[in-house]
């Protein structure tokens, strides 16, 4: 189910003093496995300091490039991000899961006007989406609003400049720096006033087809709320969290007893008993079942499964739609069982 493949790192390129881009070699035998849509991510699995670590990273290269590239920003006290920036080199091999994710742009025959709001490493899927939009139609336009501390800490800054030069009248970048005053850039963070400046002032004559938001939860909520106040339909606002606010698991505190659970993974069935206070994914992994997962924080979509019998409730959900939840889909990393028995199918999603 996890579909990991061993890939060799072709290049490690510095993006900033604290971020690198990893590009993987894709052998001919695996090219079909690593076909992706702009905006998707891959999960990397590697042993660091004697422990298996999994992390999801968005693909920054465009599907047309034939490459799989991810940008990794070093996180203070991080495990894999520090290892990737300080230790990985060309020729090293890493286990890589096939691309997945729902934060995507799919080009049709029509020209599109797209705006993206990104902060920090949230730029990674936006780079892939921007290139795909601009390549897809000669009349498509792309507006990027990108927040960082300073130019030196801005991932893919050179690549953004190159897009500006290549698509002079179709790609527009508005940089925002919180710790540097730069000509042409705004000072501060992405706030409601920033959104209003873009949609009501700078590009007030442009009818946008969609808005892509990627970065911290606070930024996404601010931008989304402001867009809605400006009359943007909710279905035109797509987002992907790169960090999520911590929420207290008060649900677990009120759950008592055990649940008999049956799990289906890769057409195999597993049965065991778990405590209702535990999360489904944690219990599944404790049984050494090879269920798919990555972030374990409700940010990616790797651990989605379908409840086919019984009931489970999620602590938080910022990925699944109301209709998908109604159909029985859950993020197993966020779900507690509520009933004496529960059947969960990872294959039926």
Tab-separated table of C-alpha atoms in Angstrom:
chain	number	residue	atom	x	y	z
A	1	UNK	CA	0.000	0.000	0.000
A	2	UNK	CA	2.809	2.425	0.845
A	3	UNK	CA	4.482	1.937	-2.582
A	4	UNK	CA	7.975	3.038	-1.597
A	5	UNK	CA	10.786	2.806	-4.133
A	6	UNK	CA	14.504	3.303	-3.643
A	7	UNK	CA	15.626	6.383	-5.600
A	8	UNK	CA	19.083	7.846	-5.967
A	9	UNK	CA	19.619	11.563	-5.366
A	10	UNK	CA	20.883	13.146	-8.578
A	11	UNK	CA	21.697	16.602	-7.206
A	12	UNK	CA	21.599	18.562	-3.956
A	13	UNK	CA	21.361	22.294	-4.646
A	14	UNK	CA	21.463	25.076	-2.075
A	15	UNK	CA	18.386	27.335	-2.217
A	16	UNK	CA	19.208	29.457	0.825
A	17	UNK	CA	21.657	29.073	3.730
A	18	UNK	CA	18.943	26.955	5.371
A	19	UNK	CA	17.264	25.138	2.498
A	20	UNK	CA	18.206	22.659	-0.219
A	21	UNK	CA	16.561	21.199	-3.304
A	22	UNK	CA	16.840	17.451	-3.815
A	23	UNK	CA	16.392	16.108	-7.338
A	24	UNK	CA	15.927	12.361	-7.743
A	25	UNK	CA	16.989	10.047	-10.536
A	26	UNK	CA	13.952	8.186	-11.881
A	27	UNK	CA	14.923	4.981	-13.684
A	28	UNK	CA	12.974	4.107	-16.823
A	29	UNK	CA	11.330	1.182	-15.036
A	30	UNK	CA	9.743	3.560	-12.498
A	31	UNK	CA	8.838	6.552	-14.688
A	32	UNK	CA	5.155	5.583	-14.767
A	33	UNK	CA	5.138	5.268	-10.971
A	34	UNK	CA	6.355	8.840	-10.568
A	35	UNK	CA	4.088	10.638	-12.999
A	36	UNK	CA	2.523	13.479	-11.000
A	37	UNK	CA	0.139	16.416	-11.161
A	38	UNK	CA	1.348	19.918	-10.292
A	39	UNK	CA	0.899	20.489	-6.561
A	40	UNK	CA	1.341	16.893	-5.385
A	41	UNK	CA	3.887	15.689	-2.828
A	42	UNK	CA	6.085	12.682	-2.181
A	43	UNK	CA	6.868	11.008	1.122
A	44	UNK	CA	10.498	10.249	1.927
A	45	UNK	CA	11.455	7.399	4.256
A	46	UNK	CA	14.966	7.148	5.639
A	47	UNK	CA	16.808	5.978	8.720
A	48	UNK	CA	18.239	8.850	10.728
A	49	UNK	CA	20.185	8.187	13.936
A	50	UNK	CA	18.963	4.600	13.931
A	51	UNK	CA	15.254	5.435	13.623
A	52	UNK	CA	12.929	5.361	10.629
A	53	UNK	CA	11.703	8.843	9.716
A	54	UNK	CA	8.972	9.726	7.221
A	55	UNK	CA	8.371	13.220	5.905
A	56	UNK	CA	6.147	14.589	3.140
A	57	UNK	CA	7.559	17.217	0.777
A	58	UNK	CA	5.805	18.951	-2.099
A	59	UNK	CA	7.236	18.566	-5.581
A	60	UNK	CA	8.551	21.899	-6.845
A	61	UNK	CA	9.444	20.810	-10.378
A	62	UNK	CA	6.841	20.944	-13.135
A	63	UNK	CA	5.457	17.657	-14.506
A	64	UNK	CA	6.752	18.689	-17.949
A	65	UNK	CA	10.345	18.703	-16.659
A	66	UNK	CA	10.474	14.939	-16.238
A	67	UNK	CA	12.131	15.521	-12.860
A	68	UNK	CA	11.127	15.025	-9.248
A	69	UNK	CA	12.535	17.871	-7.142
A	70	UNK	CA	11.615	18.822	-3.586
A	71	UNK	CA	12.714	21.800	-1.525
A	72	UNK	CA	13.540	21.148	2.131
A	73	UNK	CA	13.895	23.970	4.635
A	74	UNK	CA	15.912	23.276	7.770
A	75	UNK	CA	13.675	23.351	10.831
A	76	UNK	CA	15.321	24.126	14.201
A	77	UNK	CA	15.559	20.872	16.167
A	78	UNK	CA	14.105	19.058	13.144
A	79	UNK	CA	15.184	15.507	12.419
A	80	UNK	CA	15.008	14.871	8.693
A	81	UNK	CA	15.174	18.508	7.564
A	82	UNK	CA	18.480	19.004	9.395
A	83	UNK	CA	19.805	15.693	8.061
A	84	UNK	CA	18.795	16.600	4.495
A	85	UNK	CA	20.499	19.990	4.670
A	86	UNK	CA	23.669	18.853	6.417
A	87	UNK	CA	24.277	15.243	5.397
A	88	UNK	CA	22.543	14.168	2.176
A	89	UNK	CA	24.593	14.244	-1.016
A	90	UNK	CA	24.306	13.223	-4.653
A	91	UNK	CA	24.399	9.446	-4.991
A	92	UNK	CA	22.649	8.719	-1.693
A	93	UNK	CA	19.525	6.555	-1.900
A	94	UNK	CA	16.227	7.222	-0.147
A	95	UNK	CA	12.939	5.358	-0.070
A	96	UNK	CA	10.357	7.481	-1.887
A	97	UNK	CA	6.593	6.975	-1.981
A	98	UNK	CA	4.716	7.553	-5.214
A	99	UNK	CA	3.265	11.077	-5.640
A	100	UNK	CA	-0.064	11.847	-4.028
A	101	UNK	CA	-2.063	14.798	-2.747
A	102	UNK	CA	-5.157	16.853	-3.550
A	103	UNK	CA	-3.734	20.371	-3.746
A	104	UNK	CA	-3.399	20.250	-7.518
A	105	UNK	CA	-3.781	22.236	-10.701
A	106	UNK	CA	-4.953	20.366	-13.783
A	107	UNK	CA	-4.717	22.290	-17.048
A	108	UNK	CA	-7.586	22.157	-19.530
A	109	UNK	CA	-7.890	23.854	-22.918
A	110	UNK	CA	-8.794	27.264	-21.477
A	111	UNK	CA	-6.580	30.141	-20.364
A	112	UNK	CA	-6.468	30.612	-16.591
A	113	UNK	CA	-5.806	33.525	-14.260
A	114	UNK	CA	-4.395	32.147	-11.019
A	115	UNK	CA	-3.186	33.809	-7.833
A	116	UNK	CA	-1.110	32.099	-5.135
A	117	UNK	CA	-0.341	33.254	-1.609
A	118	UNK	CA	2.643	31.435	-0.110
A	119	UNK	CA	4.882	31.866	2.913
A	120	UNK	CA	8.293	30.307	3.500
A	121	UNK	CA	8.542	26.715	2.298
A	122	UNK	CA	4.917	26.941	1.165
A	123	UNK	CA	6.382	28.052	-2.160
A	124	UNK	CA	7.364	24.491	-3.128
A	125	UNK	CA	4.082	23.223	-4.660
A	126	UNK	CA	3.354	26.723	-5.970
A	127	UNK	CA	6.493	26.611	-8.140
A	128	UNK	CA	5.192	23.491	-9.865
A	129	UNK	CA	1.697	24.933	-10.239
A	130	UNK	CA	2.946	28.280	-11.581
A	131	UNK	CA	5.091	26.684	-14.260
A	132	UNK	CA	2.232	24.385	-15.304
A	133	UNK	CA	-0.254	27.260	-15.543
A	134	UNK	CA	2.107	29.355	-17.659
A	135	UNK	CA	3.104	26.482	-19.939
A	136	UNK	CA	-0.475	25.348	-20.404
A	137	UNK	CA	-1.874	28.292	-22.364
A	138	UNK	CA	-0.335	31.346	-24.028
A	139	UNK	CA	-2.921	33.643	-22.429
A	140	UNK	CA	-2.759	32.294	-18.860
A	141	UNK	CA	-1.477	34.562	-16.089
A	142	UNK	CA	-0.087	33.834	-12.641
A	143	UNK	CA	0.217	36.194	-9.670
A	144	UNK	CA	2.473	35.111	-6.797
A	145	UNK	CA	2.310	36.788	-3.382
A	146	UNK	CA	5.254	35.414	-1.419
A	147	UNK	CA	6.145	36.160	2.196
A	148	UNK	CA	9.601	35.624	3.735
A	149	UNK	CA	11.961	37.167	6.284
A	150	UNK	CA	14.424	38.477	3.695
A	151	UNK	CA	15.651	37.809	0.139
A	152	UNK	CA	18.489	35.625	1.445
A	153	UNK	CA	15.948	33.330	3.123
A	154	UNK	CA	13.643	33.162	0.092
A	155	UNK	CA	13.488	29.691	-1.431
A	156	UNK	CA	13.527	29.539	-5.244
A	157	UNK	CA	14.186	33.280	-5.537
A	158	UNK	CA	16.363	32.832	-8.650
A	159	UNK	CA	13.790	30.527	-10.258
A	160	UNK	CA	11.105	33.149	-9.618
A	161	UNK	CA	13.265	35.812	-11.306
A	162	UNK	CA	13.694	33.493	-14.283
A	163	UNK	CA	9.921	33.032	-14.568
A	164	UNK	CA	9.499	36.814	-14.502
A	165	UNK	CA	11.967	37.166	-17.380
A	166	UNK	CA	10.478	34.316	-19.397
A	167	UNK	CA	6.835	35.306	-18.916
A	168	UNK	CA	7.225	39.089	-18.638
A	169	UNK	CA	3.574	39.976	-19.168
A	170	UNK	CA	2.033	36.872	-17.618
A	171	UNK	CA	3.890	36.129	-14.371
A	172	UNK	CA	3.820	38.687	-11.560
A	173	UNK	CA	5.578	38.301	-8.213
A	174	UNK	CA	4.847	40.443	-5.170
A	175	UNK	CA	7.437	39.789	-2.468
A	176	UNK	CA	6.793	40.598	1.194
A	177	UNK	CA	9.636	40.684	3.718
A	178	UNK	CA	9.200	40.822	7.477
A	179	UNK	CA	12.834	41.672	8.291
A	180	UNK	CA	14.105	43.558	5.248
A	181	UNK	CA	13.221	46.705	3.336
A	182	UNK	CA	13.574	46.035	-0.379
A	183	UNK	CA	12.617	48.094	-3.409
A	184	UNK	CA	9.378	46.817	-4.948
A	185	UNK	CA	8.603	44.585	-1.970
A	186	UNK	CA	6.065	45.105	0.780
A	187	UNK	CA	7.212	45.136	4.397
A	188	UNK	CA	5.558	42.919	7.001
A	189	UNK	CA	3.577	39.714	6.655
A	190	UNK	CA	0.731	38.480	4.469
A	191	UNK	CA	-2.335	40.024	6.105
A	192	UNK	CA	-5.843	41.117	5.119
A	193	UNK	CA	-4.465	44.402	3.782
A	194	UNK	CA	-2.116	42.447	1.520
A	195	UNK	CA	-4.970	40.460	0.031
A	196	UNK	CA	-7.029	43.600	-0.516
A	197	UNK	CA	-4.073	45.319	-2.185
A	198	UNK	CA	-3.787	42.455	-4.682
A	199	UNK	CA	-7.444	41.815	-5.525
A	200	UNK	CA	-8.918	45.323	-5.095
A	201	UNK	CA	-6.010	47.465	-6.243
A	202	UNK	CA	-3.062	45.995	-8.125
A	203	UNK	CA	-5.087	43.409	-10.077
A	204	UNK	CA	-8.598	44.779	-9.693
A	205	UNK	CA	-9.313	44.370	-13.411
A	206	UNK	CA	-8.406	40.659	-13.402
A	207	UNK	CA	-11.020	37.948	-12.931
A	208	UNK	CA	-9.197	35.122	-11.175
A	209	UNK	CA	-10.210	31.517	-11.736
A	210	UNK	CA	-8.657	30.159	-8.530
A	211	UNK	CA	-6.540	31.065	-5.522
A	212	UNK	CA	-3.904	28.662	-4.155
A	213	UNK	CA	-2.822	29.195	-0.537
A	214	UNK	CA	0.110	27.376	1.001
A	215	UNK	CA	1.899	27.924	4.305
A	216	UNK	CA	1.087	28.250	8.004
A	217	UNK	CA	-2.495	27.832	9.152
A	218	UNK	CA	-2.805	31.403	10.446
A	219	UNK	CA	-1.864	32.848	7.058
A	220	UNK	CA	-4.222	30.535	5.215
A	221	UNK	CA	-7.138	31.463	7.481
A	222	UNK	CA	-6.437	35.185	7.086
A	223	UNK	CA	-6.183	35.036	3.302
A	224	UNK	CA	-9.174	32.735	2.905
A	225	UNK	CA	-11.431	34.865	5.121
A	226	UNK	CA	-10.413	38.058	3.314
A	227	UNK	CA	-11.004	36.535	-0.117
A	228	UNK	CA	-14.472	35.428	0.944
A	229	UNK	CA	-15.237	38.942	2.205
A	230	UNK	CA	-14.291	40.143	-1.265
A	231	UNK	CA	-16.868	37.854	-2.812
A	232	UNK	CA	-14.613	34.986	-3.878
A	233	UNK	CA	-16.519	31.694	-3.944
A	234	UNK	CA	-15.244	29.083	-1.500
A	235	UNK	CA	-14.703	26.503	-4.244
A	236	UNK	CA	-12.177	28.838	-5.886
A	237	UNK	CA	-9.971	28.845	-2.770
A	238	UNK	CA	-7.641	25.858	-2.512
A	239	UNK	CA	-5.149	25.455	0.293
A	240	UNK	CA	-2.516	23.178	1.756
A	241	UNK	CA	-1.169	23.521	5.274
A	242	UNK	CA	2.553	23.262	5.840
A	243	UNK	CA	2.151	23.751	9.575
A	244	UNK	CA	-0.968	23.254	11.630
A	245	UNK	CA	-1.914	24.660	15.004
A	246	UNK	CA	-1.782	22.196	17.855
A	247	UNK	CA	-5.158	21.238	19.234
A	248	UNK	CA	-5.803	19.566	22.554
A	249	UNK	CA	-7.250	16.107	22.147
A	250	UNK	CA	-10.186	16.636	24.469
A	251	UNK	CA	-12.105	13.937	22.619
A	252	UNK	CA	-9.735	11.257	23.917
A	253	UNK	CA	-10.225	12.434	27.494
A	254	UNK	CA	-13.912	11.584	27.261
A	255	UNK	CA	-13.507	8.152	25.697
A	256	UNK	CA	-13.416	4.952	27.724
A	257	UNK	CA	-13.251	1.292	26.835
A	258	UNK	CA	-11.908	-0.787	23.996
A	259	UNK	CA	-12.726	-1.241	20.331
A	260	UNK	CA	-12.316	-4.376	18.272
A	261	UNK	CA	-10.910	-3.108	14.986
A	262	UNK	CA	-10.497	-4.752	11.606
A	263	UNK	CA	-8.111	-3.092	9.148
A	264	UNK	CA	-7.767	-3.794	5.424
A	265	UNK	CA	-4.453	-2.931	3.763
A	266	UNK	CA	-3.333	-4.279	0.385
A	267	UNK	CA	-6.209	-6.789	0.364
A	268	UNK	CA	-5.062	-8.206	3.705
A	269	UNK	CA	-7.250	-8.101	6.807
A	270	UNK	CA	-5.887	-7.551	10.314
A	271	UNK	CA	-7.850	-7.694	13.567
A	272	UNK	CA	-6.889	-6.475	17.021
A	273	UNK	CA	-8.275	-4.629	20.019
A	274	UNK	CA	-7.376	-1.011	20.724
A	275	UNK	CA	-8.082	1.575	23.396
A	276	UNK	CA	-10.598	4.219	22.319
A	277	UNK	CA	-8.281	6.884	23.717
A	278	UNK	CA	-5.686	5.910	21.092
A	279	UNK	CA	-5.658	7.214	17.533
A	280	UNK	CA	-6.438	4.643	14.843
A	281	UNK	CA	-3.168	5.105	12.951
A	282	UNK	CA	-1.085	4.854	16.136
A	283	UNK	CA	-2.802	1.596	17.030
A	284	UNK	CA	-2.388	0.228	13.504
A	285	UNK	CA	1.331	0.998	13.430
A	286	UNK	CA	1.770	-0.495	16.895
A	287	UNK	CA	0.549	-3.782	15.375
A	288	UNK	CA	3.309	-3.521	12.712
A	289	UNK	CA	0.747	-3.157	9.934
A	290	UNK	CA	2.162	-1.448	6.830
A	291	UNK	CA	-0.497	1.236	6.526
A	292	UNK	CA	0.293	4.383	4.521
A	293	UNK	CA	1.200	7.487	6.492
A	294	UNK	CA	3.548	10.432	6.446
A	295	UNK	CA	3.122	13.572	8.564
A	296	UNK	CA	0.991	12.072	11.376
A	297	UNK	CA	-0.253	15.591	12.046
A	298	UNK	CA	-3.343	15.924	9.872
A	299	UNK	CA	-1.500	18.042	7.304
A	300	UNK	CA	-0.996	15.588	4.424
A	301	UNK	CA	-3.523	13.072	3.091
A	302	UNK	CA	-1.439	9.881	3.138
A	303	UNK	CA	-3.346	8.079	5.897
A	304	UNK	CA	-6.888	8.456	4.560
A	305	UNK	CA	-9.067	5.362	4.949
A	306	UNK	CA	-12.756	4.512	4.750
A	307	UNK	CA	-14.858	3.409	7.725
A	308	UNK	CA	-16.999	0.531	6.467
A	309	UNK	CA	-18.513	-0.419	9.820
A	310	UNK	CA	-18.801	1.431	13.108
A	311	UNK	CA	-17.959	5.060	13.755
A	312	UNK	CA	-14.816	7.126	14.269
A	313	UNK	CA	-14.386	10.832	14.967
A	314	UNK	CA	-11.473	13.061	14.012
A	315	UNK	CA	-9.790	15.434	16.450
A	316	UNK	CA	-9.224	17.871	13.575
A	317	UNK	CA	-9.790	17.803	9.838
A	318	UNK	CA	-8.554	20.389	7.363
A	319	UNK	CA	-8.318	18.130	4.336
A	320	UNK	CA	-11.481	16.108	3.820
A	321	UNK	CA	-14.647	17.772	2.554
A	322	UNK	CA	-17.963	17.418	4.372
A	323	UNK	CA	-19.215	15.075	1.650
A	324	UNK	CA	-16.123	12.869	1.955
A	325	UNK	CA	-16.568	12.657	5.713
A	326	UNK	CA	-20.229	11.758	5.150
A	327	UNK	CA	-19.062	8.956	2.841
A	328	UNK	CA	-16.982	7.503	5.673
A	329	UNK	CA	-13.499	8.803	4.905
A	330	UNK	CA	-11.242	9.634	7.855
A	331	UNK	CA	-7.708	10.785	8.517
A	332	UNK	CA	-6.618	7.818	10.595
A	333	UNK	CA	-3.879	9.868	12.275
A	334	UNK	CA	-6.614	12.085	13.742
A	335	UNK	CA	-9.408	9.558	14.386
A	336	UNK	CA	-10.611	7.855	17.552
A	337	UNK	CA	-12.995	4.885	17.431
A	338	UNK	CA	-16.362	5.594	19.081
A	339	UNK	CA	-18.041	2.212	18.716
A	340	UNK	CA	-17.295	-1.265	20.179
A	341	UNK	CA	-16.311	-2.468	16.695
A	342	UNK	CA	-14.742	-0.602	13.798
A	343	UNK	CA	-13.773	-1.642	10.282
A	344	UNK	CA	-11.330	0.540	8.369
A	345	UNK	CA	-10.327	0.024	4.721
A	346	UNK	CA	-7.187	1.779	3.439
A	347	UNK	CA	-7.700	0.299	-0.037
A	348	UNK	CA	-11.167	1.794	-0.623
A	349	UNK	CA	-10.240	5.483	-1.039
